[in-house]
């Protein structure tokens, strides 16, 4: 018996029986005992040695669950019935190694368990080696495809908290509730840096900044993966979409990126690099192209950079049907066969081929024809087996006997509520109109006012998030939550508008006249991917007109914004006394907004993107000075509606005593920045302190500033805190046109709030 032995493999899968007799393995090998990865790799190689080419090709296939069910792939279902012939073909004959996604409706944890147990048993009993399946899903804000699971705020809200602990907790809840369903693999987080505000999946990202995305992404992955991927609450994260999905030049879904490599490395790569350094073991390729090369065939990207330079040891999976798309959409391959060849040669390990097994057939044929080296296939399968072992799938794929009592618990709801509250971003508050005293009568109106779907956005029980049939009836819309806070008689309601049509505006205006305050909840119709493409960033005219009509009542107006990306509302902004940006705060969002409006919660969110004023002026905050030139030959051309990092509080924070411990350093020395933050107002509150760095002169036109550190502090009225942060060598570097990270001597400026301090980076002797 080898050291990982019979028990390990025999508990569930057939491969155990074969290995028990055939595996030489590293018996008594001291090295393997010290290095858990070496032990796992020995097991991986043992399994690989038993596999035929067909079985290897099958492992590389990731099927859609619907391909195994009765009826057409795309059809409405409210029950799940497997089709025996499809199972026998796709799992039995082709040996697909992975299945993903939902069957059109959200199942309960028990239904998920039964479904996955059925599939695992099928492969155990009906394939030669019984290699366990790797089930994957998009649980992008909580286990959103499971009935009753906690739907945390979307990623953009987590970013707005500027509190990585919120991202870690969201990852933790998600993993726990996925494991309650026996799902071990999550297509999350999105590490695309959202460089174009038109992008409909902005809400799935951590916003426009690379550093913020990296910090939040790492925290979320750590929360999701925990200390032990094979443990009862560890789930394998899959960062996506490598690379540039959020940076297309036209802002549309899956559109081309045009960007030199050094800029890609500067802006888009750091979150992925940080995630890999933090233990990321699976990654999804972007559906788009960069400089004309679709990412799925970009060997330089997937093999040289990702697996080589960044040392990525995990699985590279394609996005949905994207190998086919190389032929049908990108037109870089004459047919599917060539597309398979190009993508696998480029470094693809697993193909998300939802509909059929043609990918596996092509792999076998290409290897037999000598067009794909077997070594590349072995490398891909080794990576797949590696993560299956890391997840403990061979040993206990169903987490037998494991209980998940915290599923959908008050504790998790409370964590989701806390994150939603901390994301609330108060953009404007003229004459401190907010918070309400509680004595006012309020008219609440607008498309987002009485809808759980508008709070949650896409990926909520269904892909589009639009189906009201699956809404959690125990959760509160904003209307219900505000009435719970203020009393039914204090909150009047009129629907106002749909997404793009005015409703009974006379009714809304009549009630506005009876009220002391008017709250208009503007909203964006839930959507993701292609259906989230829009042609203009402005809110639909009907919603803007509702605000204009209500202004006739002459009552103070508060705008609440529920949106996937910064929708422009410039024309009605002057009519609003206060603006609260809630993004897509999830199922607890109604309560979070209501508690903020009445002052039970103090907003502390900051904008994780630049809020544009005009759709013809779309810049990120880290633009170069030349972008600020204006028509009068001045430097006044950058006039967003609100800048990156903006966010007000019901208290006020004073920044004092910004100091650097030296006015010059050599590269590699540590320079310490210190600052005092004081709560100068009357309420307790949290403040995200952001530190920017400016390289005043560089050989590549430098950004006007770059976020280099942040910390969230909580202070009672009058309380102050001394912060002290190091400036790291990497904070001072940039990527030059040779794609090297370099530093140059010269003047640098640190800015925190309105305070600034400068230092010299000295030449090396
Ligand atoms: C999306 C991915 C998602 C995948 C699986 C794709 O269309 O772009 O983000 O993970 O589908 O659902």
XYZ file of C-alpha atoms and ligand atoms in Angstrom:
777
model
C 0.000 0.000 0.000
C 1.424 3.389 -0.915
C 1.347 6.231 1.602
C -1.771 7.906 0.264
C -3.169 4.469 -0.059
C -6.341 2.615 -0.554
C -8.494 4.486 1.900
C -7.937 7.817 0.232
C -9.115 6.668 -3.140
C -11.505 3.902 -2.355
C -13.915 6.024 -0.386
C -15.783 7.053 -3.485
C -14.092 6.520 -6.785
C -13.137 3.662 -8.984
C -9.698 5.077 -9.608
C -8.857 4.065 -6.068
C -9.127 0.437 -6.926
C -6.771 0.827 -9.856
C -4.332 2.964 -7.937
C -4.265 0.688 -4.973
C -2.546 -1.928 -7.059
C -0.795 0.065 -9.749
C 0.509 3.210 -8.148
C 4.147 3.197 -7.211
C 3.921 6.664 -5.722
C 6.374 8.326 -3.393
C 6.102 5.714 -0.650
C 8.107 6.819 2.353
C 9.456 9.729 0.380
C 10.452 12.301 2.985
C 10.333 15.116 0.476
C 6.692 14.448 -0.320
C 5.877 14.537 3.367
C 7.354 18.028 3.652
C 5.882 19.488 0.510
C 2.139 18.848 0.271
C 2.209 19.861 -3.365
C 4.846 17.252 -4.182
C 2.622 14.630 -2.585
C -0.350 15.826 -4.590
C 1.654 15.917 -7.808
C 2.694 12.329 -7.217
C -0.966 11.343 -6.980
C -1.748 13.413 -10.056
C 0.953 11.657 -12.052
C -0.277 8.285 -10.851
C -3.744 9.000 -12.190
C -2.413 10.532 -15.388
C -0.382 7.415 -16.052
C -3.574 5.369 -16.122
C -5.425 7.574 -18.579
C -6.038 7.070 -22.279
C -5.902 9.995 -24.677
C -9.703 9.975 -24.875
C -10.001 10.163 -21.106
C -7.551 13.060 -21.014
C -9.497 14.965 -23.666
C -12.671 14.350 -21.669
C -11.142 15.828 -18.530
C -10.556 19.034 -20.474
C -14.264 19.401 -21.201
C -16.539 21.637 -19.112
C -20.195 21.018 -20.040
C -23.307 23.007 -19.241
C -25.664 21.179 -16.878
C -28.492 21.714 -19.342
C -26.669 19.569 -21.921
C -27.364 16.577 -19.663
C -31.049 17.253 -19.140
C -34.198 16.313 -20.973
C -35.353 18.883 -23.500
C -33.523 21.575 -25.408
C -30.549 23.309 -23.785
C -32.366 26.626 -23.537
C -35.804 26.063 -22.147
C -37.730 27.112 -19.068
C -37.483 24.467 -16.344
C -38.819 24.193 -12.848
C -37.664 20.639 -12.320
C -34.530 18.860 -13.328
C -34.703 15.589 -15.210
C -31.544 13.931 -16.503
C -31.582 12.465 -19.994
C -30.026 9.004 -19.801
C -28.795 9.029 -23.395
C -27.072 12.390 -22.905
C -25.448 11.220 -19.675
C -24.227 8.042 -21.329
C -22.762 9.946 -24.225
C -21.295 13.094 -22.641
C -20.181 11.687 -19.312
C -20.040 7.990 -20.128
C -18.417 7.935 -23.567
C -16.657 11.297 -23.683
C -15.852 11.391 -19.968
C -16.387 15.127 -19.424
C -14.384 16.140 -16.388
C -16.411 19.151 -15.402
C -19.983 20.443 -15.425
C -21.196 23.947 -14.731
C -24.061 26.311 -14.219
C -27.734 26.015 -13.406
C -30.698 24.446 -15.153
C -32.551 27.765 -15.559
C -34.013 27.886 -12.038
C -32.378 28.266 -8.619
C -32.357 24.981 -6.721
C -32.406 24.520 -2.962
C -29.228 23.235 -1.296
C -30.865 19.815 -1.031
C -31.657 19.786 -4.749
C -28.109 20.835 -5.553
C -26.721 18.116 -3.308
C -28.888 15.484 -4.960
C -27.971 16.716 -8.445
C -24.272 16.720 -7.817
C -24.363 13.394 -5.960
C -26.187 11.894 -8.922
C -23.539 13.139 -11.350
C -20.642 12.058 -9.141
C -22.140 8.615 -8.742
C -22.717 8.403 -12.449
C -19.054 8.979 -13.248
C -17.963 6.666 -10.452
C -20.102 3.824 -11.737
C -19.963 4.398 -15.463
C -16.455 5.514 -16.329
C -13.348 3.370 -16.216
C -11.390 5.496 -13.747
C -14.236 7.207 -11.954
C -12.425 10.525 -11.756
C -14.679 12.922 -9.811
C -16.341 15.799 -11.607
C -15.427 19.403 -10.922
C -18.691 21.339 -10.656
C -18.469 25.081 -11.300
C -20.904 27.962 -10.973
C -21.191 31.741 -11.043
C -21.769 32.663 -7.404
C -20.702 36.244 -7.899
C -22.577 37.892 -5.028
C -23.218 35.113 -2.606
C -24.454 31.731 -3.782
C -26.849 33.614 -6.035
C -28.032 30.535 -7.951
C -29.248 28.739 -4.817
C -32.760 29.315 -3.520
C -32.641 30.977 -0.125
C -28.906 31.717 -0.171
C -27.658 35.080 1.064
C -27.210 37.508 -1.793
C -24.411 39.807 -0.701
C -23.866 43.197 -2.359
C -22.323 43.040 -5.826
C -18.557 43.475 -6.136
C -18.798 47.167 -6.979
C -20.393 47.757 -3.573
C -17.620 45.836 -1.866
C -15.135 48.070 -3.669
C -16.986 51.174 -2.475
C -16.542 50.093 1.144
C -12.770 50.447 0.700
C -12.691 47.800 3.419
C -11.086 44.516 2.306
C -12.625 42.794 5.313
C -16.025 43.228 3.655
C -14.759 41.456 0.531
C -13.221 38.689 2.628
C -16.480 38.104 4.455
C -18.483 38.091 1.227
C -16.107 35.432 -0.131
C -16.478 33.438 3.056
C -20.295 33.460 3.040
C -20.315 32.497 -0.618
C -17.971 29.573 -0.105
C -19.880 28.277 2.895
C -23.205 28.366 1.096
C -21.731 26.830 -2.056
C -20.241 23.969 -0.073
C -23.681 23.517 1.509
C -24.732 22.729 -2.074
C -21.587 20.579 -2.559
C -20.357 22.990 -5.241
C -16.567 23.339 -4.946
C -15.708 25.796 -7.743
C -16.745 29.417 -8.195
C -16.318 31.619 -11.281
C -15.506 34.611 -9.133
C -14.087 37.162 -8.461
C -14.037 39.437 -11.480
C -10.587 41.012 -11.494
C -11.144 43.003 -14.668
C -10.259 46.617 -14.040
C -13.259 48.549 -15.334
C -11.659 51.219 -17.460
C -14.779 52.100 -19.472
C -17.848 53.345 -17.584
C -20.201 52.168 -20.326
C -19.271 48.554 -19.615
C -22.422 46.761 -18.463
C -20.490 44.445 -16.161
C -18.891 47.292 -14.219
C -20.972 46.200 -11.212
C -19.286 42.803 -11.236
C -15.891 44.463 -10.891
C -14.068 46.370 -8.169
C -14.120 49.533 -10.286
C -11.587 51.452 -12.314
C -8.484 51.221 -10.142
C -5.890 48.520 -10.353
C -4.652 48.760 -6.754
C -8.139 48.745 -5.233
C -9.061 45.761 -7.412
C -5.959 43.894 -6.302
C -6.540 44.494 -2.577
C -10.231 43.621 -2.735
C -9.686 40.666 -5.063
C -7.084 39.081 -2.824
C -9.318 39.525 0.232
C -12.281 37.951 -1.546
C -10.226 35.001 -2.754
C -8.828 34.460 0.737
C -12.339 34.495 2.153
C -13.527 32.036 -0.473
C -10.626 29.621 -0.414
C -9.943 29.770 3.339
C -6.959 27.889 4.717
C -7.892 24.563 3.227
C -9.493 24.070 -0.153
C -10.394 20.542 0.810
C -12.029 21.703 4.024
C -15.787 21.978 4.469
C -15.852 25.717 3.761
C -13.153 26.138 1.120
C -14.117 26.768 -2.497
C -11.786 27.161 -5.457
C -11.910 30.710 -6.802
C -11.741 31.347 -10.548
C -10.577 34.875 -11.323
C -11.837 36.284 -14.584
C -11.541 37.380 -17.346
C -7.902 37.284 -18.381
C -7.377 39.968 -19.622
C -8.862 43.297 -20.588
C -12.573 42.454 -20.519
C -13.326 45.735 -18.734
C -11.116 47.848 -20.947
C -12.547 47.604 -24.446
C -12.273 50.774 -26.441
C -16.029 50.994 -27.060
C -17.306 49.874 -23.659
C -19.403 47.055 -25.079
C -19.437 43.493 -23.814
C -16.721 41.209 -25.234
C -15.305 43.940 -27.438
C -11.751 44.511 -28.604
C -9.119 46.115 -26.407
C -6.470 48.280 -27.982
C -3.654 48.753 -25.517
C 0.107 48.439 -25.655
C 1.514 45.675 -23.473
C 3.233 48.016 -21.043
C -0.086 49.715 -20.280
C -1.799 46.375 -19.917
C 0.885 45.366 -17.431
C 0.604 48.649 -15.565
C -3.155 48.757 -15.233
C -4.799 45.391 -15.854
C -2.265 42.806 -14.733
C -1.580 43.707 -11.059
C -4.846 42.260 -9.651
C -4.220 38.931 -11.393
C -0.621 38.881 -10.274
C -1.622 39.628 -6.681
C -4.277 36.893 -6.823
C -1.802 34.330 -8.126
C 0.656 35.263 -5.398
C -2.200 34.764 -2.909
C -2.907 31.223 -4.142
C -5.268 31.577 -7.102
C -5.556 28.212 -8.878
C -8.071 28.765 -11.657
C -8.617 31.534 -14.111
C -11.041 32.248 -16.950
C -9.936 33.741 -20.247
C -11.508 36.909 -21.612
C -13.887 36.568 -24.539
C -12.401 39.637 -26.152
C -9.242 40.366 -28.052
C -6.283 42.588 -27.349
C -4.634 44.376 -30.231
C -6.405 42.017 -32.595
C -5.396 38.778 -30.863
C -8.315 36.976 -29.173
C -7.132 36.105 -25.657
C -8.061 32.467 -26.178
C -5.313 32.003 -28.762
C -2.775 34.348 -27.218
C 0.164 32.113 -26.343
C 2.229 35.034 -25.165
C -0.510 35.873 -22.667
C -1.594 32.415 -21.489
C 1.678 30.552 -21.586
C 4.610 32.968 -21.517
C 3.163 35.584 -19.200
C 0.614 33.713 -17.093
C 2.102 30.266 -16.666
C 5.711 31.304 -17.177
C 6.419 34.734 -15.779
C 3.634 34.774 -13.160
C 4.125 31.119 -12.285
C 0.415 30.248 -12.419
C 0.039 26.574 -11.494
C -3.725 26.248 -11.867
C -6.292 25.659 -14.583
C -6.966 28.034 -17.461
C -10.586 27.680 -18.578
C -12.201 29.311 -21.581
C -15.280 31.465 -21.301
C -18.689 30.331 -22.564
C -18.469 28.651 -25.965
C -15.465 30.787 -26.799
C -13.508 28.218 -28.748
C -16.353 28.030 -31.203
C -16.382 31.805 -31.222
C -12.788 31.885 -32.442
C -14.154 30.558 -35.666
C -17.652 32.050 -35.732
C -17.089 35.523 -34.241
C -13.394 36.390 -34.108
C -12.710 34.770 -37.470
C -9.168 33.722 -36.604
C -9.786 30.032 -37.236
C -11.178 28.435 -40.375
C -13.253 25.951 -38.404
C -13.755 24.592 -34.913
C -10.954 22.082 -35.309
C -8.444 24.833 -35.948
C -9.885 26.874 -33.082
C -9.315 23.966 -30.686
C -5.781 23.564 -31.934
C -4.887 27.247 -31.612
C -6.386 27.631 -28.143
C -4.844 24.495 -26.634
C -1.476 25.361 -28.139
C -1.823 28.826 -26.636
C -2.232 27.344 -23.150
C -5.928 26.599 -22.632
C -6.476 23.706 -20.199
C -10.238 23.367 -20.058
C -12.896 24.314 -22.556
C -16.230 25.700 -21.397
C -18.123 24.003 -24.171
C -21.631 24.102 -22.753
C -23.469 22.236 -25.474
C -21.574 19.159 -26.655
C -18.318 17.211 -26.668
C -16.931 18.290 -30.023
C -13.944 19.922 -28.277
C -12.854 16.554 -26.850
C -13.247 14.873 -30.218
C -11.056 17.498 -31.843
C -8.376 17.158 -29.169
C -8.103 13.408 -29.760
C -8.006 13.839 -33.492
C -5.418 16.626 -33.370
C -3.094 14.631 -31.126
C -3.420 11.567 -33.339
C -2.663 13.718 -36.381
C 0.474 15.037 -34.698
C -0.865 18.592 -34.609
C -1.152 18.854 -30.840
C 1.676 17.550 -28.681
C 0.613 15.025 -26.062
C 2.831 16.855 -23.588
C 0.544 19.901 -23.809
C -2.500 17.721 -23.137
C -0.732 16.095 -20.210
C 0.117 19.495 -18.803
C -3.528 20.577 -19.044
C -4.862 17.391 -17.446
C -2.219 17.501 -14.736
C -3.458 20.972 -13.780
C -7.067 19.790 -13.735
C -6.294 16.752 -11.600
C -4.186 18.941 -9.339
C -7.105 21.193 -8.433
C -9.394 18.181 -8.046
C -6.970 16.742 -5.521
C -6.517 20.110 -3.811
C -10.285 20.300 -3.380
C -10.415 16.884 -1.791
C -12.724 15.619 -4.537
C -11.058 12.228 -4.837
C -11.407 11.643 -1.142
C -14.825 13.027 -0.339
C -16.531 14.816 -3.228
C -19.824 15.169 -1.380
C -18.489 16.290 1.992
C -20.430 13.358 3.397
C -22.173 14.072 6.656
C -21.097 17.692 6.732
C -23.751 20.055 8.130
C -24.183 23.693 7.160
C -26.339 25.213 9.888
C -25.365 28.774 9.016
C -26.851 28.545 5.515
C -29.125 31.567 5.083
C -28.590 32.464 8.728
C -29.204 35.762 10.461
C -25.466 35.926 11.022
C -24.765 35.874 7.278
C -27.632 38.263 6.533
C -26.143 40.592 9.103
C -22.759 40.466 7.393
C -24.376 41.193 4.021
C -26.274 44.101 5.569
C -23.094 45.492 7.122
C -21.322 45.363 3.765
C -24.268 47.017 2.019
C -24.362 49.778 4.622
C -20.644 50.368 4.344
C -20.928 50.727 0.591
C -23.516 53.525 0.673
C -21.877 56.465 -1.050
C -23.282 59.889 -0.278
C -22.406 62.027 -3.258
C -24.237 65.212 -2.319
C -25.950 66.482 0.830
C -26.910 70.136 0.492
C -27.725 71.803 3.798
C -27.461 68.394 5.468
C -30.912 67.453 4.186
C -29.967 63.893 5.097
C -30.457 62.126 7.378
C -34.191 62.510 7.861
C -35.279 63.404 11.369
C -37.999 60.763 11.289
C -40.738 63.370 11.638
C -41.033 64.146 7.937
C -43.537 62.655 5.572
C -41.682 61.244 2.593
C -42.865 60.399 -0.896
C -40.911 57.452 -2.263
C -41.064 56.894 -6.006
C -39.040 55.618 -8.958
C -38.418 52.297 -10.616
C -36.042 51.026 -7.918
C -38.254 51.969 -4.976
C -40.230 48.759 -4.659
C -38.157 46.067 -6.350
C -35.791 43.395 -5.089
C -34.554 42.829 -8.631
C -33.308 46.403 -8.940
C -31.438 46.026 -5.649
C -29.742 42.821 -6.733
C -28.998 43.298 -10.442
C -27.782 40.521 -12.757
C -26.769 37.055 -11.529
C -29.584 36.957 -8.990
C -31.373 33.600 -8.891
C -31.298 33.738 -12.696
C -28.641 34.951 -15.116
C -30.408 38.184 -16.027
C -31.750 38.764 -12.515
C -35.029 39.988 -13.993
C -37.388 37.186 -13.003
C -39.538 38.270 -10.083
C -40.802 34.711 -9.493
C -37.674 33.801 -7.533
C -37.575 36.845 -5.269
C -37.063 36.151 -1.585
C -40.327 37.180 -0.012
C -38.726 37.665 3.398
C -36.454 40.414 2.051
C -37.425 44.060 1.987
C -37.603 46.427 -0.911
C -36.618 50.011 -0.185
C -40.285 50.912 0.268
C -40.847 48.154 2.808
C -37.626 48.940 4.644
C -38.296 52.682 4.785
C -41.783 52.064 6.121
C -40.307 49.735 8.724
C -37.952 52.525 9.788
C -40.298 55.517 9.620
C -43.772 54.047 10.002
C -46.262 53.297 7.211
C -48.020 56.628 7.526
C -44.811 58.599 7.027
C -43.911 57.007 3.700
C -46.149 57.692 0.705
C -45.563 55.759 -2.482
C -46.142 56.207 -6.168
C -44.411 53.995 -8.790
C -43.386 57.002 -10.901
C -41.856 55.227 -13.856
C -40.687 51.936 -15.236
C -37.110 51.747 -16.469
C -37.916 53.802 -19.529
C -41.579 54.883 -19.346
C -43.327 57.429 -17.218
C -46.282 56.077 -15.238
C -48.869 58.150 -13.428
C -46.797 61.257 -12.923
C -49.836 63.288 -11.774
C -50.253 60.884 -8.881
C -46.586 61.195 -7.961
C -46.742 64.996 -8.116
C -49.959 65.149 -6.072
C -48.368 63.029 -3.358
C -45.125 65.012 -3.528
C -47.143 68.113 -2.675
C -48.474 66.354 0.429
C -45.004 65.246 1.514
C -42.104 67.087 3.170
C -39.413 65.233 1.223
C -39.298 63.408 -2.086
C -37.046 60.366 -2.572
C -36.675 59.273 -6.194
C -35.028 55.907 -6.626
C -33.608 55.859 -10.134
C -32.580 52.434 -11.323
C -30.970 50.347 -13.993
C -32.707 47.295 -15.401
C -30.903 44.134 -14.192
C -28.723 42.594 -16.881
C -25.297 41.211 -17.591
C -23.079 40.366 -20.549
C -24.435 41.268 -24.010
C -27.916 42.258 -22.826
C -26.253 44.843 -20.587
C -24.891 46.808 -23.562
C -26.364 50.307 -23.819
C -25.927 53.076 -26.343
C -25.903 56.032 -24.011
C -24.822 56.447 -20.412
C -27.609 58.841 -19.463
C -30.492 57.468 -17.425
C -33.497 56.956 -19.687
C -35.359 60.176 -20.349
C -38.503 58.919 -18.557
C -36.634 58.641 -15.270
C -35.014 62.049 -15.633
C -38.358 63.555 -16.545
C -39.917 62.109 -13.398
C -37.395 64.101 -11.373
C -38.112 67.274 -13.339
C -41.860 66.869 -12.858
C -41.515 66.231 -9.131
C -39.359 69.325 -8.727
C -42.542 71.304 -9.441
C -43.745 70.385 -5.939
C -40.913 72.489 -4.533
C -39.968 69.927 -1.902
C -36.385 68.844 -1.177
C -35.454 65.939 -3.446
C -33.192 63.026 -2.568
C -31.994 60.821 -5.412
C -31.120 57.210 -4.647
C -29.253 55.513 -7.483
C -29.423 51.751 -8.110
C -27.166 51.121 -11.054
C -24.662 48.769 -12.615
C -22.398 51.589 -13.816
C -22.352 55.367 -13.432
C -25.481 56.460 -15.283
C -25.330 60.131 -16.150
C -27.938 62.391 -14.512
C -26.260 65.790 -14.967
C -29.440 67.546 -16.074
C -31.390 66.761 -12.927
C -28.498 66.870 -10.470
C -29.099 70.558 -9.612
C -32.704 69.673 -8.717
C -31.497 67.202 -6.098
C -30.567 68.266 -2.590
C -28.978 64.930 -1.817
C -27.702 62.022 -3.903
C -27.083 58.593 -2.409
C -25.375 56.071 -4.661
C -26.357 52.544 -3.590
C -24.955 50.682 -6.677
C -26.440 47.117 -6.450
C -26.477 46.417 -2.723
C -28.143 43.001 -2.788
C -31.003 41.519 -0.825
C -30.247 43.572 2.284
C -29.934 46.705 0.165
C -33.407 48.035 0.974
C -32.583 47.993 4.663
C -29.135 49.483 4.085
C -30.530 52.417 2.104
C -33.402 53.009 4.530
C -31.116 52.941 7.549
C -28.828 55.422 5.824
C -31.673 57.765 4.901
C -32.910 57.900 8.482
C -29.435 58.191 9.982
C -29.364 54.878 11.776
C -26.336 54.185 9.605
C -23.698 56.737 8.669
C -22.541 56.429 5.042
C -18.848 55.748 4.481
C -18.616 54.489 0.891
C -16.280 56.101 -1.605
C -16.581 56.092 -5.374
C -14.538 53.241 -6.857
C -14.768 54.962 -10.243
C -14.912 58.414 -11.736
C -18.548 59.505 -12.100
C -18.841 61.129 -15.532
C -20.831 64.278 -16.174
C -20.894 64.006 -19.974
C -20.924 60.881 -22.089
C -18.362 62.517 -24.370
C -15.915 62.992 -21.472
C -15.030 59.623 -20.084
C -11.765 59.530 -18.192
C -10.415 57.546 -15.323
C -8.876 59.421 -12.396
C -5.383 58.209 -13.265
C -5.293 59.961 -16.629
C -2.306 62.039 -17.689
C -2.153 65.800 -17.364
C -2.576 66.192 -21.100
C -6.125 64.854 -20.654
C -6.931 67.886 -18.535
C -6.319 70.480 -21.231
C -9.379 72.569 -22.005
C -10.712 74.680 -24.857
C -9.222 77.840 -23.323
C -5.737 76.332 -23.354
C -5.889 75.842 -19.601
C -5.936 72.673 -17.543
C -9.579 72.661 -16.560
C -10.812 69.972 -18.909
C -11.381 67.231 -16.349
C -14.794 67.941 -14.835
C -16.409 64.697 -13.783
C -19.711 64.796 -11.944
C -17.856 63.382 -8.932
C -14.221 62.288 -8.685
C -12.904 58.823 -7.852
C -12.757 58.400 -4.084
C -15.514 60.939 -3.410
C -17.993 60.149 -0.638
C -19.540 62.207 2.183
C -20.459 61.340 5.743
C -22.948 62.631 8.321
C -19.929 63.567 10.378
C -16.757 65.279 9.162
C -13.210 64.019 9.268
C -10.185 66.273 9.563
C -6.799 65.192 8.199
C -3.893 66.740 10.097
C -0.170 66.595 10.420
C 0.812 64.802 7.223
C 4.513 63.963 7.607
C 7.165 62.051 5.759
C 10.021 60.746 7.855
C 12.506 61.921 5.239
C 12.499 64.310 2.317
C 14.608 62.047 0.167
C 15.134 58.305 -0.166
C 17.035 55.869 -2.316
C 15.090 53.215 -4.175
C 14.545 50.327 -1.785
C 14.645 52.496 1.349
C 11.443 52.626 3.305
C 9.850 56.020 3.602
C 7.143 56.319 6.255
C 4.092 58.494 5.800
C 2.121 59.511 8.869
C -1.132 61.364 9.337
C -3.718 62.072 12.004
C -7.395 61.542 11.211
C -9.901 63.158 13.538
C -13.651 62.855 13.706
C -14.465 66.551 13.846
C -18.243 66.097 13.772
C -21.012 65.034 16.076
C -21.580 61.426 15.026
C -19.545 58.250 15.065
C -18.478 57.242 11.594
C -16.077 55.396 9.354
C -13.694 57.021 6.942
C -11.700 55.519 4.117
C -8.371 57.334 4.074
C -6.862 57.202 0.582
C -3.218 57.871 -0.177
C -2.255 58.857 -3.702
C 1.215 59.191 -5.123
C 2.297 61.371 -8.035
C 5.493 60.852 -9.978
C 5.981 64.476 -10.987
C 8.191 63.821 -14.011
C 8.871 60.516 -15.748
C 10.089 59.350 -19.126
C 6.572 58.054 -19.865
C 3.950 60.726 -19.312
C 2.878 59.867 -15.750
C -0.685 59.635 -14.423
C -1.708 62.701 -12.415
C -1.952 60.392 -9.408
C -2.181 56.732 -8.480
C -3.856 55.168 -5.461
C -1.129 53.507 -3.440
C -2.680 52.794 -0.051
C -5.971 53.022 1.838
C -7.329 52.175 5.242
C -10.797 52.310 6.740
C -10.953 53.776 10.222
C -13.855 54.038 12.642
C -13.920 57.008 14.993
C -16.220 58.297 17.717
C -16.936 62.048 17.750
C -13.765 63.875 18.778
C -11.661 60.748 18.520
C -8.497 60.739 16.406
C -6.184 58.068 15.065
C -2.553 58.254 13.950
C -1.902 56.323 10.759
C 1.539 55.319 9.559
C 2.192 53.674 6.234
C 5.382 52.694 4.384
C 5.991 53.657 0.774
C 7.190 50.536 -0.969
C 9.677 50.412 -3.853
C 6.899 49.147 -6.128
C 4.833 52.254 -5.299
C 7.436 54.331 -7.083
C 7.830 52.163 -10.172
C 6.116 52.090 -13.515
C 6.227 49.793 -16.541
C 8.272 51.180 -19.393
C 7.867 50.458 -23.084
C 10.236 47.486 -22.764
C 7.638 46.040 -20.355
C 10.046 46.361 -17.456
C 9.138 47.700 -14.045
C 11.484 50.661 -13.555
C 11.971 53.639 -11.299
C 13.426 57.007 -12.085
C 14.934 59.540 -9.713
C 13.023 62.745 -9.155
C 10.275 64.432 -7.208
C 7.248 62.513 -5.896
C 4.187 63.910 -4.129
C 2.043 62.164 -1.567
C -1.538 63.419 -1.320
C -4.161 62.494 1.250
C -7.326 64.563 1.082
C -6.175 68.145 0.565
C -2.813 67.579 2.241
C 0.341 67.104 0.217
C 3.999 66.403 0.942
C 6.891 65.804 -1.444
C 10.135 63.871 -1.417
C 12.994 63.097 -3.772
C 13.828 59.658 -4.999
C 17.635 59.836 -5.228
C 19.890 58.466 -7.909
C 21.678 55.306 -6.880
C 25.409 55.801 -6.277
C -19.417 34.871 -18.615
C -18.557 34.405 -17.449
C -19.238 33.274 -16.732
C -19.533 32.157 -17.712
C -20.230 30.965 -17.085
C -19.814 33.691 -19.492
O -20.662 34.047 -20.515
O -18.707 35.825 -19.377
O -18.302 35.484 -16.582
O -18.433 32.818 -15.692
O -20.378 32.658 -18.741
O -21.536 31.254 -16.763
